[in-house]
Amino acid sequence: MADFKGIQVVETSELREGEARRVSRREFIKRVIASGAVASSASFMVGGLAACTPRRAAVAGSVERLISLNVNGQVRRVDVLPQETLAMTLRYKLGLTGTKLSCDRAECGACTVMIDDVTHYSCSTLTHAVRARKVVTIEGLRGPNGELHPVQQAFVEELSPQCGFCTPGQVVAAVALLKKNPKPTREEARHAMSGNLCRCAAYDNYLNGIMRACGNLAEISHGV
Amino acid sequence: MAKDMMPHFDLYQPDSVEAAVDLAARLGSDGWLLAAGQDSYDWLKNRTKRTEAVIELTGIAALKGVREVAGGIEIGALTTLTEIEEHPLLREKFLLLSLAAGRVASPQIRNAGTLGGNLCQDTRCWYYRYGVDCYRAGGNMCYADTPEGQNREHAIFGASRCVAVQPSDTANAVVALDGSMVIRSAKGERVVPASEFFVGPALNIRRMTVLEPGEILTAVRIPSTWAGAKFYFEKIADRAAWDFALVSIAAAFKMDGDRISDSRLVVGAVECVPHRLTAVESAIKGSAKNEETGTRAGKLAIEGATTLNFNQFKIPLMENLVRRAIRGA
Ligand SMILES: Cc1cc2nc3c(=O)[nH]c(=O)nc-3n(C[C@H](O)[C@H](O)[C@H](O)COP(=O)(O)OP(=O)(O)OC[C@H]3O[C@@H](n4cnc5c(N)ncnc54)[C@H](O)[C@@H]3O)c2cc1C
Ligand code: SF4
Ligand code: FES
Ligand code: FES
């Protein structure tokens, strides 16, 4: 980038994560100034620097940007490329490999995480779009002493998983469901879990697990 | 499928409509508007489309939410499909839109996907999405409309070189409710009726809506006209979740006793735009809302349909859906 002087940070009172974004933006500018490493980095457009001169040569391997992410209740500092998906950040930058990456196209659910208590496909979420939101992955569901989450425990008891590959996504989707609807019917659970494929087709086993976890024992079905 | 990074793009995250409009104006066709990306990421990951820069809109609070305005309601373009499915005001007055939103894709996609993105999404014709040089991609042939073309999902109305269909479930409901689109650009604001927002290949084979580079859909307005009407929505797809319509119907009826005094019937996935059945609407005015009227309407609805090799089934399917919508399932 030819010069950095023309930057105006666009800020409005409507800003959703007001403080978080403003702070990170200022910090970022400070960092840029301190490091002097800004030249030609396309990544630095991240953060709504709307008045930047838009044209500049994008350089291969351009500078990554350090942001704060709230993952499993911890604020983690991490370098994130502008085009990076949350699944990539979680697995390959933060070492949280419990989140699986399968289709990478919003078509299977293996990568399901909660963002502000709502399920999302992390393969189809831009990491930079979830700054200052709360991300919870399968690793974040364990109890204070490392014990299984009640949904996980129920899945164990009901022998829900088969190969287990889709399981982290299924667990996260089930936990999110019970947060919203603590005692779903089997049919409601089936609908809520419809964004998570299982290649082993253990759907009924997962539904049994959810019925056990929420205490709806009457709707557990072990029939053939 | 590739599980590497998307190719590099500059990422802009404006936090006000003004900043977004300004960026969109300056970047023009180099600036890819990104809502939740549930359509966009496919293109970018597959390298079938590329972009220098992305303008990510989800940080703009002013573009979110449902509000009552004089004469109806206004829904911010960045409102998620889940919010639309669950919103009490929408469920009370415009249940049709909630039902349509609730049938899109999967829960996770609805949690992220926005109304604006759903309405502006590109077609699902797999030849085109695979990245071939068909008409829609700027080339000079249609791969779907050939003797061996796999065109089971394609159009039975309004084909013009391209036979792709409009994939959006919410589009049909918005058209049925006489909605309009609020569009902002550096030139100001324009409001386009939903019925004119979607464009077919005869008008422009390269895009699905009237949006020009630099224009942002900021809201969808739904007038009170159809508030609390009798609604019917049905979508037929190969799978109950995660699948696009083979044919769908969004209908609204105003009743005068047991007679239909006015109606809107919009069929999805049969044309490149939501297919409104204007002739049927006039033909059933004053008729009883029953099986007989439905049967008559179904026959009229399919007049003029043209099939391809693998989509003949869409004709009886559409006829049946029109009948069911009118008699009430
Ligand atoms: C597996 C799968 C299944 C699906 N099934 C269905 C289905 O059954 N029914 C259905 O209707 N859809 C379906 N979809 C499509 C999905 O619903 C849409 O892709 C989603 O709603 C798009 O919303 P988004 O916010 O993610 O849009 P984005 O991907 O962010 O945007 C989509 C397009 O709209 C443009 N755009 C977005 N917002 C604006 C704006 N405010 N102004 C101007 N342009 C804008 C973008 O530039 C882009 O071209 C499916 C998608 C997938 C991946
Ligand atoms: S139907 Fe349209 S999009 Fe599909 S191959 Fe033909 S021209 Fe391309
Ligand atoms: S890996 Fe994200 S949905 Fe399949
Ligand atoms: S348990 Fe094997 S994919 Fe679900």
XYZ file of C-alpha atoms and ligand atoms in Angstrom:
622
model
C 0.000 0.000 0.000
C 1.432 3.284 -1.065
C 0.592 5.219 2.012
C -1.323 4.590 5.141
C -2.032 8.181 6.023
C -5.387 8.415 4.358
C -7.025 5.882 6.622
C -10.160 6.864 8.387
C -11.735 4.365 10.613
C -15.444 4.184 9.962
C -17.298 3.966 13.203
C -20.955 4.350 13.909
C -23.035 4.012 17.000
C -24.874 1.125 15.368
C -21.796 -0.997 15.567
C -22.809 -4.339 16.935
C -19.764 -5.456 18.831
C -18.933 -1.786 19.368
C -16.121 -1.878 21.810
C -14.514 -5.074 20.660
C -14.180 -3.976 17.076
C -13.059 -0.495 17.890
C -10.456 -1.707 20.293
C -9.118 -4.320 17.976
C -9.018 -1.837 15.160
C -7.047 0.658 17.169
C -4.760 -2.018 18.432
C -4.256 -3.157 14.942
C -3.364 0.271 13.728
C -0.955 0.651 16.592
C 0.572 -2.647 15.710
C 0.874 -1.670 12.107
C 2.527 1.532 13.033
C 4.801 -0.156 15.507
C 5.834 -2.954 13.229
C 6.104 -0.953 10.065
C 5.174 -4.172 8.374
C 2.145 -2.913 6.592
C 3.387 -2.186 3.152
C 1.524 -4.009 0.439
C -0.463 -6.171 2.755
C -3.903 -6.770 1.442
C -4.929 -8.367 4.706
C -4.926 -5.047 6.393
C -8.168 -4.110 4.797
C -9.752 -6.337 7.373
C -11.502 -4.299 9.997
C -13.595 -1.862 8.010
C -10.967 0.631 7.046
C -13.417 1.931 4.573
C -11.515 4.973 3.476
C -8.359 3.143 2.488
C -7.218 3.464 -1.052
C -8.740 0.338 -2.515
C -6.183 -0.545 -5.162
C -2.877 -2.040 -4.331
C -0.984 -5.077 -5.373
C -1.901 -8.106 -3.315
C 1.267 -9.869 -2.351
C 1.453 -13.592 -2.021
C 1.814 -14.660 1.567
C 0.774 -11.242 2.671
C 0.757 -10.382 6.311
C -1.610 -12.232 8.525
C -3.683 -10.374 10.967
C -3.760 -10.967 14.690
C -7.228 -10.971 16.189
C -8.855 -12.045 19.442
C -11.295 -14.885 19.277
C -13.484 -16.016 22.123
C -13.349 -19.784 21.896
C -14.655 -22.058 24.630
C -14.688 -19.179 27.083
C -11.066 -18.228 26.503
C -9.848 -15.277 24.519
C -7.279 -16.580 22.078
C -4.978 -14.405 19.995
C -4.559 -15.767 16.527
C -3.330 -14.775 13.094
C -6.148 -15.091 10.626
C -6.072 -14.606 6.872
C -8.910 -12.567 5.394
C -10.278 -15.570 3.506
C -9.847 -18.072 6.337
C -12.789 -20.130 7.537
C -13.441 -20.794 11.190
C -12.933 -24.537 10.696
C -9.409 -23.835 9.433
C -8.648 -21.489 12.306
C -9.964 -23.900 14.923
C -8.238 -26.966 13.594
C -5.001 -25.691 12.183
C -4.269 -22.580 14.217
C -5.843 -23.280 17.598
C -5.322 -27.038 17.638
C -8.988 -27.714 18.271
C -9.235 -30.750 16.024
C -12.403 -32.081 17.630
C -14.276 -30.039 15.037
C -14.185 -32.149 11.894
C -13.817 -30.870 8.376
C -15.486 -33.102 5.852
C -17.308 -31.643 2.846
C -16.108 -28.058 3.390
C -19.292 -27.001 1.534
C -22.065 -26.621 4.142
C -23.372 -30.028 3.176
C -22.656 -32.408 6.042
C -22.529 -30.846 9.511
C -19.268 -32.448 10.686
C -17.855 -28.970 11.348
C -20.807 -27.753 13.450
C -19.925 -25.310 16.238
C -21.996 -22.927 18.322
C -21.634 -19.224 17.781
C -23.515 -17.291 20.448
C -25.345 -20.518 21.311
C -26.562 -21.091 17.755
C -25.231 -23.793 15.437
C -23.189 -22.858 12.407
C -21.051 -24.726 9.903
C -17.554 -23.582 10.762
C -16.370 -24.563 7.267
C -18.734 -21.926 5.944
C -18.056 -19.134 8.405
C -15.421 -16.494 7.916
C -13.288 -16.282 11.043
C -13.060 -12.513 10.772
C -16.852 -12.332 10.893
C -17.024 -13.882 14.380
C -14.642 -11.648 16.283
C -16.209 -10.725 19.602
C -18.775 -13.480 19.337
C -18.652 -16.586 21.492
C -17.537 -19.742 19.740
C -18.050 -23.084 21.456
C -16.589 -26.266 20.005
C -16.849 -29.869 21.142
C -13.796 -29.276 23.355
C -15.697 -26.550 25.203
C -18.477 -28.834 26.361
C -16.560 -30.794 28.981
C -17.281 -30.118 32.618
C -14.895 -28.320 34.992
C -13.199 -31.606 35.926
C -13.072 -32.938 32.413
C -16.251 -34.977 32.733
C -18.462 -35.605 29.747
C -21.278 -33.238 28.943
C -24.668 -34.814 29.782
C -25.395 -35.086 26.065
C -22.107 -36.928 25.510
C -22.863 -39.193 28.459
C -26.291 -39.950 27.045
C -24.765 -40.681 23.641
C -22.406 -43.158 25.290
C -25.257 -44.827 27.134
C -27.359 -45.086 24.001
C -24.402 -46.247 21.869
C -25.221 -43.371 19.554
C -22.094 -43.115 17.418
C -20.936 -45.800 15.095
C -17.664 -44.744 13.444
C -17.768 -41.480 15.386
C -16.681 -39.103 12.682
C -19.887 -37.084 12.658
C -20.206 -37.273 16.447
C -18.642 -33.938 17.472
C -21.043 -32.152 15.129
C -23.980 -34.207 16.377
C -23.105 -33.467 20.005
C -22.803 -29.729 19.392
C -26.075 -29.648 17.433
C -27.823 -31.597 20.206
C -26.465 -29.320 22.934
C -27.644 -26.254 21.006
C -31.069 -27.832 20.547
C -31.458 -28.506 24.278
C -30.426 -24.945 25.093
C -33.287 -23.680 22.973
C -35.788 -26.438 23.651
C -34.919 -28.351 26.855
C -37.407 -31.148 26.265
C -37.975 -31.715 22.566
C -40.108 -34.491 21.172
C -38.302 -37.038 19.042
C -39.808 -35.405 15.948
C -38.635 -31.939 17.000
C -35.179 -33.336 17.625
C -35.158 -35.011 14.228
C -35.980 -31.683 12.603
C -33.365 -29.791 14.623
C -30.702 -32.398 13.802
C -31.472 -32.412 10.086
C -28.347 -30.385 9.296
C -26.028 -33.168 10.474
C -25.425 -36.098 8.183
C -24.231 -39.424 9.486
C -22.557 -41.682 6.954
C -23.193 -44.660 9.230
C -26.871 -43.673 9.384
C -26.913 -43.842 13.175
C -29.687 -41.257 13.212
C -32.034 -43.187 15.455
C -29.233 -43.895 17.906
C -28.464 -40.180 18.115
C -32.128 -39.401 18.625
C -32.231 -41.969 21.422
C -29.233 -40.206 22.949
C -31.003 -36.867 22.822
C -34.190 -38.341 24.277
C -32.109 -39.764 27.135
C -30.234 -36.506 27.683
C -33.417 -34.479 27.974
C -35.240 -37.037 30.091
C -37.819 -37.845 27.438
C -37.320 -41.546 28.098
C -40.721 -42.489 26.680
C -39.513 -41.599 23.203
C -36.400 -43.751 23.287
C -36.894 -46.494 20.760
C -34.739 -49.593 20.520
C -37.026 -51.368 18.128
C -35.677 -52.972 14.991
C -13.128 -31.473 -3.120
C -10.531 -28.946 -2.217
C -10.176 -28.285 1.468
C -7.512 -25.648 1.163
C -8.011 -21.954 1.655
C -10.111 -19.864 -0.627
C -7.901 -17.764 -2.874
C -6.853 -14.540 -1.281
C -9.196 -11.555 -1.234
C -9.105 -8.243 0.529
C -11.706 -8.233 3.247
C -13.685 -5.117 4.085
C -16.000 -5.111 7.059
C -18.005 -1.892 6.977
C -20.139 -1.197 10.018
C -22.656 1.182 8.499
C -24.775 1.147 5.374
C -23.056 4.358 4.248
C -19.613 2.801 4.491
C -20.812 -0.294 2.640
C -22.390 1.763 -0.130
C -19.215 3.798 -0.424
C -17.078 0.666 -0.710
C -19.476 -0.954 -3.155
C -19.332 2.145 -5.330
C -15.554 2.280 -5.311
C -14.951 -1.424 -5.820
C -17.760 -1.886 -8.363
C -17.706 -5.357 -9.879
C -14.444 -6.161 -8.041
C -16.247 -5.990 -4.700
C -18.120 -9.190 -3.854
C -20.940 -8.474 -1.424
C -20.917 -11.120 1.246
C -23.738 -11.727 3.665
C -23.383 -15.114 5.363
C -21.583 -16.601 2.380
C -23.654 -19.800 2.223
C -23.851 -19.378 -1.543
C -20.710 -17.308 -2.062
C -18.183 -19.686 -0.471
C -19.020 -22.440 -2.965
C -18.026 -20.224 -5.864
C -14.882 -18.976 -4.222
C -13.773 -22.351 -2.858
C -14.372 -24.063 -6.186
C -12.563 -21.260 -8.027
C -15.488 -21.058 -10.412
C -15.683 -17.360 -9.563
C -12.970 -15.175 -8.181
C -12.910 -11.838 -6.525
C -10.316 -9.277 -5.576
C -12.243 -7.972 -2.632
C -15.070 -8.964 -0.353
C -17.394 -6.533 1.392
C -18.708 -8.427 4.386
C -22.043 -7.021 5.524
C -22.895 -8.953 8.696
C -21.479 -6.279 10.999
C -24.084 -3.731 9.914
C -26.702 -3.727 12.669
C -28.980 -1.376 10.725
C -29.516 -4.094 8.122
C -30.902 -6.582 10.615
C -34.278 -7.209 12.121
C -37.975 -6.943 11.429
C -39.747 -3.643 12.063
C -43.256 -2.373 11.618
C -43.432 0.604 9.285
C -46.339 2.610 7.949
C -48.347 0.324 5.692
C -46.551 -2.902 6.502
C -43.280 -4.293 7.717
C -39.684 -3.954 6.689
C -37.177 -6.772 7.026
C -33.486 -5.919 6.982
C -31.636 -7.777 4.241
C -29.181 -9.234 6.778
C -31.905 -10.805 8.930
C -31.276 -14.526 9.167
C -33.661 -17.114 7.784
C -34.068 -18.614 11.271
C -35.194 -15.237 12.592
C -37.685 -14.997 9.750
C -38.916 -18.494 10.420
C -39.448 -17.757 14.106
C -40.377 -14.077 14.263
C -43.751 -13.699 16.076
C -44.897 -10.754 13.966
C -44.124 -12.535 10.728
C -45.740 -15.733 11.904
C -48.826 -13.814 12.895
C -49.212 -11.743 9.737
C -47.098 -13.207 6.973
C -46.795 -16.858 7.899
C -46.119 -17.633 4.241
C -42.671 -16.086 4.445
C -41.857 -17.863 7.720
C -42.891 -21.185 6.230
C -40.760 -20.618 3.142
C -37.724 -19.565 5.188
C -38.180 -22.621 7.400
C -37.906 -24.932 4.390
C -34.563 -23.596 3.188
C -31.555 -25.909 3.336
C -30.660 -27.024 6.886
C -30.874 -25.494 10.375
C -27.241 -24.369 10.322
C -27.641 -22.714 6.914
C -30.805 -20.980 8.119
C -29.014 -19.818 11.269
C -26.384 -18.115 9.124
C -28.058 -17.447 5.775
C -29.724 -14.095 5.335
C -32.910 -13.090 3.557
C -30.934 -10.813 1.225
C -28.467 -13.569 0.376
C -31.255 -16.047 -0.162
C -32.987 -13.689 -2.591
C -29.784 -12.775 -4.425
C -28.275 -16.266 -4.629
C -27.143 -17.572 -7.966
C -28.792 -20.434 -9.810
C -27.960 -24.056 -8.982
C -27.659 -25.342 -12.570
C -24.822 -27.762 -12.001
C -23.160 -27.210 -15.345
C -22.871 -23.546 -14.572
C -21.815 -24.161 -10.993
C -19.226 -26.618 -12.184
C -17.645 -23.743 -14.039
C -18.335 -24.591 -17.688
C -18.450 -21.847 -20.292
C -22.195 -21.908 -20.838
C -24.319 -18.928 -21.922
C -24.804 -17.794 -18.357
C -21.065 -17.866 -17.818
C -20.471 -15.822 -20.952
C -20.021 -18.695 -23.401
C -22.151 -19.730 -26.339
C -23.982 -22.897 -25.478
C -26.270 -24.415 -22.893
C -25.095 -27.761 -21.579
C -28.377 -28.542 -19.846
C -30.556 -28.123 -22.909
C -29.029 -30.847 -25.053
C -30.298 -34.376 -25.787
C -28.085 -35.856 -23.110
C -28.112 -32.840 -20.783
C -29.084 -33.658 -17.187
C -31.970 -31.261 -16.828
C -34.313 -32.864 -14.328
C -34.172 -29.712 -12.163
C -34.481 -27.232 -15.013
C -37.155 -24.868 -16.284
C -40.507 -25.560 -17.919
C -41.306 -21.876 -18.428
C -39.527 -18.795 -19.702
C -36.435 -20.490 -21.133
C -34.359 -18.361 -23.441
C -31.106 -20.113 -24.311
C -30.627 -20.700 -20.552
C -33.005 -23.157 -18.835
C -31.851 -22.639 -15.235
C -34.362 -22.009 -12.434
C -34.545 -19.599 -9.534
C -33.477 -21.596 -6.451
C -34.664 -19.301 -3.661
C -37.557 -20.520 -1.518
C -38.194 -17.113 0.025
C -38.367 -15.369 -3.370
C -41.722 -16.990 -4.155
C -43.199 -15.921 -0.840
C -41.934 -12.351 -1.189
C -43.478 -12.109 -4.675
C -46.760 -13.639 -3.452
C -46.932 -11.061 -0.662
C -46.469 -8.175 -3.137
C -43.159 -7.323 -1.460
C -40.651 -4.811 -2.714
C -36.898 -4.505 -2.519
C -35.131 -1.494 -1.097
C -31.856 -0.980 -2.916
C -29.113 1.472 -1.980
C -26.162 2.697 -3.988
C -24.016 5.784 -4.163
C -26.752 7.239 -6.387
C -29.335 6.917 -3.626
C -32.212 4.581 -2.955
C -34.582 2.828 -5.320
C -37.458 0.552 -4.507
C -38.210 -2.266 -6.918
C -41.312 -4.471 -6.737
C -40.320 -8.072 -6.048
C -42.110 -9.074 -9.240
C -39.567 -7.009 -11.207
C -36.517 -7.729 -9.051
C -35.801 -11.162 -10.507
C -34.732 -11.314 -14.128
C -34.974 -14.140 -16.605
C -32.451 -14.992 -19.308
C -34.359 -13.128 -22.016
C -33.698 -9.918 -20.109
C -30.216 -10.681 -18.849
C -28.659 -14.098 -19.108
C -25.733 -13.250 -16.852
C -27.589 -12.396 -13.685
C -30.587 -13.374 -11.597
C -31.712 -9.974 -10.288
C -31.785 -6.349 -11.382
C -28.962 -5.471 -8.979
C -26.140 -3.566 -10.676
C -22.565 -3.562 -9.398
C -22.414 -1.099 -6.528
C -25.991 -1.732 -5.431
C -26.871 -3.252 -2.086
C -30.200 -4.767 -1.146
C -30.877 -3.194 2.241
C -34.405 -4.336 3.055
C -37.495 -6.134 1.905
C -40.837 -4.407 2.448
C -44.024 -6.377 2.842
C -47.197 -4.296 2.607
C -50.180 -5.015 4.858
C -52.186 -6.090 1.789
C -51.949 -9.805 2.577
C -51.548 -9.629 6.353
C -53.414 -12.481 7.981
C -54.577 -13.943 4.657
C -55.001 -17.695 4.182
C -51.607 -19.027 3.180
C -50.325 -22.222 1.650
C -46.705 -23.216 1.145
C -45.472 -26.532 -0.107
C -42.078 -27.507 -1.389
C -41.316 -30.788 -3.091
C -37.672 -31.839 -3.040
C -35.824 -35.131 -3.180
C -34.892 -34.845 0.485
C -36.735 -33.239 3.368
C -33.681 -31.240 4.422
C -30.824 -29.627 2.578
C -32.399 -29.743 -0.803
C -33.640 -27.305 -3.380
C -37.201 -27.412 -4.625
C -38.131 -29.507 -7.627
C -41.354 -27.526 -7.611
C -42.807 -25.404 -4.830
C -45.848 -23.221 -4.357
C -46.467 -20.104 -2.293
C -50.080 -18.980 -2.197
C -52.203 -16.362 -0.456
C -55.989 -16.137 -0.496
C -58.433 -13.482 0.609
C -61.864 -14.865 1.226
C -65.332 -13.420 0.958
C -67.361 -16.016 2.802
C -66.449 -19.273 1.081
C -65.429 -17.541 -2.153
C -61.928 -16.485 -3.140
C -62.021 -12.716 -3.523
C -58.361 -12.343 -4.413
C -55.284 -14.544 -4.532
C -51.602 -14.832 -5.301
C -50.141 -18.042 -6.638
C -46.414 -18.251 -7.194
C -44.682 -21.429 -8.311
C -41.007 -21.985 -7.580
C -38.284 -23.859 -9.482
C -40.103 -23.903 -12.805
C -38.614 -20.704 -14.253
C -35.604 -18.462 -13.785
C -37.855 -16.104 -11.813
C -40.642 -16.840 -9.346
C -43.454 -17.952 -11.653
C -46.596 -16.031 -10.820
C -49.875 -17.473 -12.110
C -51.677 -14.248 -12.967
C -54.170 -15.907 -15.313
C -55.093 -18.480 -12.692
C -55.506 -15.773 -10.063
C -58.112 -14.012 -12.226
C -59.788 -17.253 -13.228
C -60.460 -18.337 -9.642
C -61.712 -14.968 -8.434
C -65.189 -15.479 -7.004
C -64.893 -19.283 -7.033
C -65.227 -21.558 -4.045
C -61.956 -22.626 -2.518
C -62.381 -26.339 -3.161
C -61.216 -29.366 -5.092
C -63.153 -28.431 -8.214
C -61.664 -24.950 -8.460
C -58.280 -26.430 -7.687
C -58.545 -28.943 -10.496
C -59.576 -26.272 -12.967
C -56.761 -23.991 -11.784
C -54.174 -26.760 -12.025
C -55.023 -27.389 -15.678
C -54.824 -23.721 -16.500
C -51.560 -23.311 -14.603
C -49.601 -25.729 -16.752
C -50.684 -24.290 -20.093
C -47.684 -23.299 -22.136
C -45.177 -25.372 -20.172
C -42.299 -26.717 -22.274
C -40.328 -29.665 -21.008
C -36.792 -30.892 -21.536
C -35.713 -34.520 -21.621
C -35.767 -35.222 -17.912
C -38.186 -32.774 -16.344
C -41.587 -33.794 -17.686
C -42.570 -34.814 -14.172
C -42.642 -31.137 -13.216
C -45.889 -30.644 -15.123
C -48.119 -33.027 -13.126
C -46.251 -32.029 -9.977
C -47.024 -28.374 -10.556
C -50.621 -29.114 -11.497
C -51.084 -31.058 -8.275
C -49.468 -28.396 -6.132
C -51.762 -25.712 -7.547
C -54.759 -27.948 -6.859
C -53.612 -28.692 -3.322
C -52.894 -25.033 -2.591
C -56.410 -24.063 -3.621
C -58.344 -26.827 -1.914
C -56.064 -26.506 1.141
C -53.891 -29.653 1.059
C -26.174 -27.273 0.866
C -27.040 -26.107 0.562
C -28.419 -26.269 0.446
C -29.240 -25.186 0.175
N -30.598 -25.372 0.074
C -31.394 -24.291 -0.195
C -32.808 -24.418 -0.288
O -33.347 -25.480 -0.104
N -33.547 -23.313 -0.570
C -32.985 -22.096 -0.761
O -33.698 -21.125 -0.989
N -31.651 -21.954 -0.668
C -30.858 -23.012 -0.386
N -29.518 -22.856 -0.296
C -28.963 -21.562 -0.553
C -28.854 -20.786 0.728
O -30.069 -20.688 1.356
C -28.447 -19.466 0.355
O -27.186 -19.644 -0.209
C -28.351 -18.537 1.541
O -29.620 -18.181 2.034
C -27.658 -17.327 1.061
O -27.632 -16.399 2.098
P -26.233 -15.808 2.528
O -26.557 -14.720 3.467
O -25.338 -16.858 3.000
O -25.747 -15.223 1.111
P -24.326 -14.991 0.487
O -23.710 -16.246 0.032
O -23.528 -14.129 1.378
O -24.783 -14.146 -0.777
C -25.434 -14.777 -1.870
C -25.374 -13.842 -3.076
O -26.158 -12.692 -2.833
C -25.388 -11.510 -2.858
N -25.846 -10.706 -1.729
C -25.970 -11.121 -0.450
N -26.498 -10.138 0.309
C -26.703 -9.086 -0.519
C -27.228 -7.782 -0.321
N -27.672 -7.383 0.864
N -27.288 -6.949 -1.385
C -26.866 -7.365 -2.598
N -26.375 -8.591 -2.857
C -26.289 -9.440 -1.816
C -23.962 -11.951 -2.723
O -23.094 -11.067 -3.397
C -23.980 -13.318 -3.373
O -23.850 -13.200 -4.754
C -28.671 -23.913 0.004
C -27.302 -23.735 0.125
C -26.481 -24.812 0.396
C -25.013 -24.594 0.516
S -29.183 -23.887 -18.033
Fe -28.252 -21.835 -18.037
S -26.764 -22.004 -16.432
Fe -27.248 -24.129 -16.991
S -25.806 -24.732 -18.624
Fe -27.600 -23.855 -19.626
S -27.014 -21.682 -19.917
Fe -25.677 -22.479 -18.339
S -17.477 -29.722 6.697
Fe -18.757 -28.065 7.119
S -20.715 -28.817 6.602
Fe -19.391 -30.409 5.927
S -21.249 -42.377 13.219
Fe -20.181 -42.699 11.363
S -20.679 -40.890 10.263
Fe -22.012 -40.813 11.923
